[in-house]
């Protein structure tokens, strides 16, 4: 992903929070077909531990896919994969700019992590990844669910998944949230997003919070 200089992440904390709050990621690996196209799976990917400096380079993440999904058979230990995390995003109509002529755009936040993968096929590893994933996702809920009584069910079905450990090698992030526009325009962009219900996430909150400081 190309990182536009004027749309760089405002802080590492913003990057960390996007990945934590939007864990439904894309795992992109080299394709195994004759056409060589990449293979992609949508799945939760959660943070196991951050790097010592609090960033993602050197951090460890966990994810899993269905055992029937052939992507895992195309991945070998040590391969590099791309993890794509998409945050809030939304269309910006020129009607919010109050001048003409103008052009529409799209505000968004996204994080790409390149990682070295380890394939985890053992049931014990699968249980660890599944329970850690549930714990992380439940922590985002207003009221967390206690998985204790369901652990025997997890153990019965965990053989149907293949899990991964990802060691992050590179981080790229873009937070394009109308920060190149005057404060009044950003207010209108955020208001328009709220009026239409922010169908792609709370882009209005991003525009308000990190869109600019003048």
mmCIF file of C-alpha atoms in Angstrom:
data_model
loop_
_atom_site.group_PDB
_atom_site.id
_atom_site.type_symbol
_atom_site.label_atom_id
_atom_site.label_comp_id
_atom_site.label_asym_id
_atom_site.label_seq_id
_atom_site.Cartn_x
_atom_site.Cartn_y
_atom_site.Cartn_z
ATOM 1 C CA UNK A 1 0.000 0.000 0.000
ATOM 2 C CA UNK A 2 1.336 3.399 -0.937
ATOM 3 C CA UNK A 3 1.590 5.742 2.046
ATOM 4 C CA UNK A 4 0.707 9.304 1.053
ATOM 5 C CA UNK A 5 2.870 11.639 3.111
ATOM 6 C CA UNK A 6 -0.019 13.930 4.019
ATOM 7 C CA UNK A 7 -2.182 10.948 5.053
ATOM 8 C CA UNK A 8 0.266 9.132 7.315
ATOM 9 C CA UNK A 9 -1.054 7.679 10.567
ATOM 10 C CA UNK A 10 -1.189 10.399 13.223
ATOM 11 C CA UNK A 11 0.350 8.064 15.825
ATOM 12 C CA UNK A 12 1.284 4.452 16.439
ATOM 13 C CA UNK A 13 -1.538 4.318 18.968
ATOM 14 C CA UNK A 14 -4.071 5.072 16.205
ATOM 15 C CA UNK A 15 -2.615 2.217 14.134
ATOM 16 C CA UNK A 16 -2.761 -0.164 17.099
ATOM 17 C CA UNK A 17 -6.357 0.769 17.876
ATOM 18 C CA UNK A 18 -7.491 0.312 14.271
ATOM 19 C CA UNK A 19 -6.104 -3.236 14.201
ATOM 20 C CA UNK A 20 -7.571 -4.029 17.613
ATOM 21 C CA UNK A 21 -11.015 -2.599 16.896
ATOM 22 C CA UNK A 22 -11.276 -3.855 13.299
ATOM 23 C CA UNK A 23 -9.803 -7.372 13.471
ATOM 24 C CA UNK A 24 -11.744 -8.842 10.543
ATOM 25 C CA UNK A 25 -8.758 -8.892 8.203
ATOM 26 C CA UNK A 26 -7.676 -10.186 4.831
ATOM 27 C CA UNK A 27 -4.902 -12.784 4.726
ATOM 28 C CA UNK A 28 -3.279 -12.398 1.314
ATOM 29 C CA UNK A 29 -0.808 -15.049 0.159
ATOM 30 C CA UNK A 30 0.848 -16.008 -3.109
ATOM 31 C CA UNK A 31 -1.622 -17.886 -5.282
ATOM 32 C CA UNK A 32 -1.395 -21.596 -5.830
ATOM 33 C CA UNK A 33 -3.251 -21.652 -9.130
ATOM 34 C CA UNK A 34 -1.908 -21.679 -12.656
ATOM 35 C CA UNK A 35 -2.709 -17.988 -13.097
ATOM 36 C CA UNK A 36 -0.563 -17.036 -10.099
ATOM 37 C CA UNK A 37 -3.193 -14.690 -8.687
ATOM 38 C CA UNK A 38 -3.027 -14.024 -4.927
ATOM 39 C CA UNK A 39 -5.251 -16.046 -2.603
ATOM 40 C CA UNK A 40 -7.276 -14.125 -0.014
ATOM 41 C CA UNK A 41 -9.303 -15.160 3.029
ATOM 42 C CA UNK A 42 -11.429 -12.925 5.269
ATOM 43 C CA UNK A 43 -10.961 -13.895 8.923
ATOM 44 C CA UNK A 44 -10.385 -12.420 12.388
ATOM 45 C CA UNK A 45 -6.718 -11.743 13.120
ATOM 46 C CA UNK A 46 -5.922 -10.672 16.675
ATOM 47 C CA UNK A 47 -2.901 -9.316 18.517
ATOM 48 C CA UNK A 48 -1.042 -11.871 20.649
ATOM 49 C CA UNK A 49 1.687 -9.467 21.730
ATOM 50 C CA UNK A 50 2.987 -6.105 20.578
ATOM 51 C CA UNK A 51 6.638 -5.397 19.803
ATOM 52 C CA UNK A 52 8.789 -4.128 22.712
ATOM 53 C CA UNK A 53 8.526 -0.566 21.375
ATOM 54 C CA UNK A 54 4.723 -0.749 21.320
ATOM 55 C CA UNK A 55 4.512 -0.984 17.528
ATOM 56 C CA UNK A 56 3.786 -3.787 15.100
ATOM 57 C CA UNK A 57 7.207 -4.523 13.589
ATOM 58 C CA UNK A 58 8.254 -7.527 15.666
ATOM 59 C CA UNK A 59 4.747 -8.058 17.047
ATOM 60 C CA UNK A 60 2.945 -11.408 16.952
ATOM 61 C CA UNK A 61 -0.618 -11.916 15.689
ATOM 62 C CA UNK A 62 -2.859 -14.973 15.508
ATOM 63 C CA UNK A 63 -5.490 -16.078 13.006
ATOM 64 C CA UNK A 64 -7.253 -19.148 11.681
ATOM 65 C CA UNK A 65 -9.156 -20.390 8.634
ATOM 66 C CA UNK A 66 -11.295 -23.435 7.864
ATOM 67 C CA UNK A 67 -9.342 -26.609 7.218
ATOM 68 C CA UNK A 68 -11.332 -27.068 3.993
ATOM 69 C CA UNK A 69 -9.956 -23.767 2.712
ATOM 70 C CA UNK A 70 -7.037 -24.716 0.423
ATOM 71 C CA UNK A 71 -5.175 -21.479 1.134
ATOM 72 C CA UNK A 72 -3.380 -22.978 4.122
ATOM 73 C CA UNK A 73 -1.931 -25.726 1.916
ATOM 74 C CA UNK A 74 -0.386 -23.021 -0.290
ATOM 75 C CA UNK A 75 1.443 -21.497 2.694
ATOM 76 C CA UNK A 76 4.682 -22.842 4.155
ATOM 77 C CA UNK A 77 6.389 -21.884 7.382
ATOM 78 C CA UNK A 78 8.487 -18.787 6.806
ATOM 79 C CA UNK A 79 6.431 -17.475 3.885
ATOM 80 C CA UNK A 80 5.469 -13.821 3.840
ATOM 81 C CA UNK A 81 1.788 -12.900 3.789
ATOM 82 C CA UNK A 82 -0.024 -9.586 3.799
ATOM 83 C CA UNK A 83 -2.588 -8.804 6.519
ATOM 84 C CA UNK A 84 -5.031 -6.053 5.550
ATOM 85 C CA UNK A 85 -7.105 -4.272 8.202
ATOM 86 C CA UNK A 86 -9.782 -1.827 7.054
ATOM 87 C CA UNK A 87 -11.090 0.855 9.382
ATOM 88 C CA UNK A 88 -13.984 3.277 8.932
ATOM 89 C CA UNK A 89 -14.426 4.621 5.416
ATOM 90 C CA UNK A 90 -16.963 6.518 3.396
ATOM 91 C CA UNK A 91 -17.741 8.525 0.260
ATOM 92 C CA UNK A 92 -17.303 12.298 0.432
ATOM 93 C CA UNK A 93 -19.648 14.231 -1.867
ATOM 94 C CA UNK A 94 -18.588 17.642 -3.260
ATOM 95 C CA UNK A 95 -21.806 18.997 -1.733
ATOM 96 C CA UNK A 96 -19.904 19.161 1.572
ATOM 97 C CA UNK A 97 -17.265 21.512 0.157
ATOM 98 C CA UNK A 98 -19.586 24.452 -0.615
ATOM 99 C CA UNK A 99 -17.546 25.470 -3.656
ATOM 100 C CA UNK A 100 -17.648 24.487 -7.301
ATOM 101 C CA UNK A 101 -16.207 22.990 -9.437
ATOM 102 C CA UNK A 102 -14.864 20.235 -7.211
ATOM 103 C CA UNK A 103 -14.458 16.455 -7.169
ATOM 104 C CA UNK A 104 -15.657 13.704 -4.831
ATOM 105 C CA UNK A 105 -13.308 11.510 -2.828
ATOM 106 C CA UNK A 106 -13.288 8.709 -0.270
ATOM 107 C CA UNK A 107 -12.130 9.035 3.335
ATOM 108 C CA UNK A 108 -10.697 5.903 4.918
ATOM 109 C CA UNK A 109 -8.225 4.384 7.345
ATOM 110 C CA UNK A 110 -6.332 1.160 6.635
ATOM 111 C CA UNK A 111 -3.344 -0.767 7.962
ATOM 112 C CA UNK A 112 -1.269 -3.294 6.002
ATOM 113 C CA UNK A 113 1.079 -5.619 7.880
ATOM 114 C CA UNK A 114 3.567 -7.836 6.075
ATOM 115 C CA UNK A 115 4.278 -10.874 8.223
ATOM 116 C CA UNK A 116 6.240 -14.118 8.324
ATOM 117 C CA UNK A 117 3.800 -16.966 8.907
ATOM 118 C CA UNK A 118 3.971 -20.185 10.911
ATOM 119 C CA UNK A 119 1.280 -22.789 10.211
ATOM 120 C CA UNK A 120 -0.187 -24.331 13.394
ATOM 121 C CA UNK A 121 -1.894 -27.654 12.753
ATOM 122 C CA UNK A 122 -1.990 -29.097 16.283
ATOM 123 C CA UNK A 123 -5.309 -29.099 18.142
ATOM 124 C CA UNK A 124 -3.703 -27.484 21.205
ATOM 125 C CA UNK A 125 -2.493 -24.600 19.067
ATOM 126 C CA UNK A 126 -5.939 -24.299 17.531
ATOM 127 C CA UNK A 127 -7.542 -24.111 20.965
ATOM 128 C CA UNK A 128 -5.129 -21.386 22.003
ATOM 129 C CA UNK A 129 -5.826 -19.337 18.881
ATOM 130 C CA UNK A 130 -9.605 -19.773 19.117
ATOM 131 C CA UNK A 131 -9.843 -18.935 22.818
ATOM 132 C CA UNK A 132 -7.524 -15.930 22.432
ATOM 133 C CA UNK A 133 -9.608 -14.745 19.484
ATOM 134 C CA UNK A 134 -12.849 -15.081 21.418
ATOM 135 C CA UNK A 135 -11.351 -13.266 24.408
ATOM 136 C CA UNK A 136 -10.147 -10.369 22.250
ATOM 137 C CA UNK A 137 -13.446 -10.013 20.403
ATOM 138 C CA UNK A 138 -15.554 -10.310 23.547
ATOM 139 C CA UNK A 139 -13.465 -7.522 25.089
ATOM 140 C CA UNK A 140 -14.950 -5.227 22.416
ATOM 141 C CA UNK A 141 -18.516 -6.128 23.416
ATOM 142 C CA UNK A 142 -20.540 -4.070 25.930
ATOM 143 C CA UNK A 143 -21.049 -7.263 27.949
ATOM 144 C CA UNK A 144 -18.473 -10.035 27.553
ATOM 145 C CA UNK A 145 -19.544 -13.647 27.108
ATOM 146 C CA UNK A 146 -17.958 -16.285 29.354
ATOM 147 C CA UNK A 147 -16.746 -19.092 27.084
ATOM 148 C CA UNK A 148 -15.984 -21.552 29.921
ATOM 149 C CA UNK A 149 -19.022 -23.813 29.473
ATOM 150 C CA UNK A 150 -18.428 -23.957 25.709
ATOM 151 C CA UNK A 151 -14.794 -25.077 25.851
ATOM 152 C CA UNK A 152 -15.733 -28.780 25.408
ATOM 153 C CA UNK A 153 -17.599 -27.793 22.226
ATOM 154 C CA UNK A 154 -14.549 -25.863 21.040
ATOM 155 C CA UNK A 155 -12.431 -28.968 21.612
ATOM 156 C CA UNK A 156 -14.781 -31.103 19.520
ATOM 157 C CA UNK A 157 -14.706 -28.818 16.484
ATOM 158 C CA UNK A 158 -11.253 -27.249 16.628
ATOM 159 C CA UNK A 159 -9.907 -29.983 14.350
ATOM 160 C CA UNK A 160 -11.772 -28.311 11.511
ATOM 161 C CA UNK A 161 -9.522 -25.256 11.483
ATOM 162 C CA UNK A 162 -5.905 -24.447 10.726
ATOM 163 C CA UNK A 163 -4.298 -21.682 12.739
ATOM 164 C CA UNK A 164 -1.438 -19.299 12.055
ATOM 165 C CA UNK A 165 1.092 -17.264 13.968
ATOM 166 C CA UNK A 166 2.208 -14.085 12.206
ATOM 167 C CA UNK A 167 5.462 -12.282 12.999
ATOM 168 C CA UNK A 168 5.136 -8.757 11.630
ATOM 169 C CA UNK A 169 7.983 -7.582 9.393
ATOM 170 C CA UNK A 170 6.625 -4.306 8.023
ATOM 171 C CA UNK A 171 3.817 -1.856 8.740
ATOM 172 C CA UNK A 172 2.115 0.557 6.365
ATOM 173 C CA UNK A 173 -0.836 2.755 7.274
ATOM 174 C CA UNK A 174 -2.995 5.435 5.664
ATOM 175 C CA UNK A 175 -5.461 7.661 7.523
ATOM 176 C CA UNK A 176 -7.079 9.800 4.817
ATOM 177 C CA UNK A 177 -9.722 11.751 6.725
ATOM 178 C CA UNK A 178 -10.090 15.121 4.943
ATOM 179 C CA UNK A 179 -7.138 16.576 6.846
ATOM 180 C CA UNK A 180 -6.209 18.591 3.736
ATOM 181 C CA UNK A 181 -9.503 20.514 4.004
ATOM 182 C CA UNK A 182 -10.316 23.548 6.193
ATOM 183 C CA UNK A 183 -11.906 22.936 9.592
ATOM 184 C CA UNK A 184 -15.375 24.035 8.444
ATOM 185 C CA UNK A 185 -15.300 21.631 5.501
ATOM 186 C CA UNK A 186 -14.249 18.781 7.793
ATOM 187 C CA UNK A 187 -17.181 19.589 10.046
ATOM 188 C CA UNK A 188 -19.537 19.296 7.077
ATOM 189 C CA UNK A 189 -17.895 16.033 5.959
ATOM 190 C CA UNK A 190 -18.392 14.572 9.440
ATOM 191 C CA UNK A 191 -21.973 15.843 9.630
ATOM 192 C CA UNK A 192 -22.808 14.315 6.247
ATOM 193 C CA UNK A 193 -21.356 10.983 7.372
ATOM 194 C CA UNK A 194 -23.500 11.052 10.502
ATOM 195 C CA UNK A 195 -26.612 11.977 8.526
ATOM 196 C CA UNK A 196 -26.283 8.943 6.277
ATOM 197 C CA UNK A 197 -25.541 6.666 9.235
ATOM 198 C CA UNK A 198 -21.862 5.965 8.497
ATOM 199 C CA UNK A 199 -22.584 2.652 6.701
ATOM 200 C CA UNK A 200 -18.865 1.802 6.517
ATOM 201 C CA UNK A 201 -17.995 2.601 10.115
ATOM 202 C CA UNK A 202 -17.649 5.753 12.116
ATOM 203 C CA UNK A 203 -15.697 7.822 9.603
ATOM 204 C CA UNK A 204 -17.275 10.942 11.107
ATOM 205 C CA UNK A 205 -15.515 10.293 14.411
ATOM 206 C CA UNK A 206 -12.189 9.874 12.598
ATOM 207 C CA UNK A 207 -12.634 13.116 10.661
ATOM 208 C CA UNK A 208 -13.484 14.980 13.864
ATOM 209 C CA UNK A 209 -10.663 13.486 15.902
ATOM 210 C CA UNK A 210 -7.660 13.384 13.581
ATOM 211 C CA UNK A 211 -8.667 15.319 10.461
ATOM 212 C CA UNK A 212 -6.604 18.388 11.309
ATOM 213 C CA UNK A 213 -5.744 20.890 14.000
ATOM 214 C CA UNK A 214 -5.981 24.366 12.498
#
